[in-house]
Tab-separated table of C-alpha atoms in Angstrom:
chain	number	residue	atom	x	y	z
L	1	GLN	CA	-17.218	106.679	-69.269
L	2	SER	CA	-15.944	107.622	-65.700
L	3	PHE	CA	-12.865	105.647	-64.560
L	4	LYS	CA	-12.981	104.722	-60.985
L	5	LEU	CA	-9.418	104.417	-59.223
L	6	LEU	CA	-9.072	101.708	-56.357
L	7	GLY	CA	-13.045	101.053	-57.037
L	8	PHE	CA	-14.000	104.453	-55.149
L	9	LEU	CA	-12.225	107.563	-56.934
L	10	ASP	CA	-13.925	109.034	-59.339
L	11	VAL	CA	-10.967	110.507	-61.779
L	12	LYS	CA	-13.895	112.089	-64.192
L	13	LYS	CA	-15.788	114.312	-61.349
L	14	VAL	CA	-13.401	114.609	-58.873
L	15	PRO	CA	-11.335	118.095	-59.612
L	16	CYS	CA	-7.460	117.309	-59.691
L	17	ALA	CA	-7.692	113.405	-59.558
L	18	ARG	CA	-7.334	113.139	-62.973
L	19	GLU	CA	-3.977	115.679	-63.512
L	20	SER	CA	-3.051	113.761	-60.093
L	21	VAL	CA	-3.021	110.056	-61.607
L	22	LEU	CA	-1.487	111.609	-64.959
L	23	TYR	CA	1.870	113.043	-63.214
L	24	GLY	CA	2.327	110.223	-60.504
L	25	SER	CA	2.759	107.936	-63.425
L	26	VAL	CA	4.866	109.919	-65.290
L	27	GLY	CA	6.396	110.791	-61.728
L	28	SER	CA	6.949	107.454	-61.133
L	29	LEU	CA	8.375	106.354	-64.781
L	30	VAL	CA	11.011	109.377	-63.980
L	31	VAL	CA	11.892	107.903	-60.975
L	32	GLY	CA	12.008	104.056	-60.958
L	33	LEU	CA	13.644	104.215	-64.599
L	34	GLY	CA	16.626	106.687	-63.041
L	35	HIS	CA	16.725	104.397	-59.996
L	36	PHE	CA	17.154	101.683	-62.305
L	37	LEU	CA	19.536	103.329	-64.471
L	38	VAL	CA	21.761	104.300	-62.049
L	39	THR	CA	21.826	101.166	-59.490
L	40	SER	CA	20.300	98.400	-61.975
L	41	ARG	CA	18.313	96.765	-59.028
L	42	VAL	CA	15.397	95.966	-60.169
L	43	ARG	CA	13.334	95.212	-57.224
L	44	ARG	CA	14.671	98.623	-55.649
L	45	SER	CA	13.681	100.347	-58.774
L	46	TYR	CA	9.794	99.031	-58.411
L	47	ASP	CA	9.770	100.222	-54.377
L	48	PHE	CA	11.110	103.821	-55.883
L	49	ALA	CA	8.747	103.703	-58.615
L	50	VAL	CA	6.016	103.472	-56.372
L	51	GLY	CA	6.957	105.466	-53.985
L	52	GLY	CA	7.682	108.670	-56.680
L	53	PHE	CA	4.091	107.770	-57.617
L	54	ILE	CA	2.467	108.235	-54.388
L	55	CYS	CA	4.632	111.368	-54.065
L	56	THR	CA	4.043	113.022	-57.033
L	57	MET	CA	0.370	112.656	-56.967
L	58	LEU	CA	-0.140	113.700	-53.504
L	59	GLY	CA	2.450	116.776	-54.146
L	60	TYR	CA	0.698	117.854	-57.515
L	61	TRP	CA	-2.857	116.874	-55.688
L	62	PHE	CA	-2.452	118.945	-52.979
L	63	TYR	CA	-0.613	121.782	-55.263
L	64	CYS	CA	-4.219	121.640	-57.567
L	65	ARG	CA	-6.557	121.704	-54.683
L	66	TYR	CA	-4.891	124.795	-52.968
L	67	ASN	CA	-5.234	126.772	-56.682
L	68	LEU	CA	-8.727	125.941	-56.746
L	69	ALA	CA	-9.597	127.082	-53.524
L	70	GLN	CA	-7.778	130.394	-54.121
L	71	GLN	CA	-9.722	130.841	-57.704
L	72	ARG	CA	-12.856	129.944	-55.609
L	73	ILE	CA	-12.245	132.408	-52.989
L	74	ARG	CA	-11.287	135.371	-55.779
L	75	GLN	CA	-14.666	134.249	-57.813
L	76	ARG	CA	-16.686	135.083	-54.824
L	77	MET	CA	-14.712	137.882	-53.991
L	78	ILE	CA	-15.426	139.284	-57.579
L	79	ARG	CA	-19.274	138.024	-57.383
L	80	GLU	CA	-19.767	140.267	-54.049
L	81	GLY	CA	-18.193	143.094	-55.350
L	82	MET	CA	-20.737	142.892	-58.574
L	83	ARG	CA	-23.194	142.095	-56.313
L	84	ASN	CA	-22.530	145.726	-54.353
L	85	ARG	CA	-21.625	147.511	-57.388
L	86	ILE	CA	-25.424	146.837	-58.777
L	87	LEU	CA	-27.061	147.465	-54.998
L	88	PHE	CA	-25.092	150.649	-54.359
L	89	GLU	CA	-24.911	152.210	-57.449
L	90	GLY	CA	-26.540	155.695	-57.964
L	91	SER	CA	-26.947	156.209	-54.200
L	92	SER	CA	-24.661	157.971	-51.547
L	93	LEU	CA	-23.084	154.732	-50.607
L	94	ASP	CA	-21.294	154.866	-53.886
L	95	PRO	CA	-17.702	154.783	-54.085
L	96	GLU	CA	-17.242	156.417	-57.483
L	97	ARG	CA	-19.978	158.877	-56.960
L	98	LYS	CA	-18.795	162.380	-56.727
L	99	GLN	CA	-19.705	164.233	-53.326
L	100	THR	CA	-20.042	167.415	-53.506
L	101	GLY	CA	-20.619	169.936	-50.819
L	102	ASN	CA	-24.399	171.216	-51.149
L	103	GLU	CA	-25.643	168.021	-51.344
L	104	GLY	CA	-26.479	167.539	-47.832
L	105	SER	CA	-28.689	170.657	-47.829
L	106	ASP	CA	-31.694	171.492	-49.331
L	107	SER	CA	-31.656	175.628	-49.275
């Protein structure tokens, strides 16, 4: 089953959404409870908990999306390298082929 956050964000299909919400929940609990234990002010602790949720969720969202973009770039580079390896293997453009001095001359 899919879980939609705020009615439009499908947490199951969007990359990094599930982890961001989970880490945001933990961050909210830690910040809110920590503030309550220090100050014993309930309403202010709720405010800090909401702020902790937003900051933790957005922070992990950007971190996760950055790593996902880096991974996709590396995958694209590897794919192109493999395609070039297959394309140039055995030809004169193959960088692994040993070049000898008499390849260019027929006589």
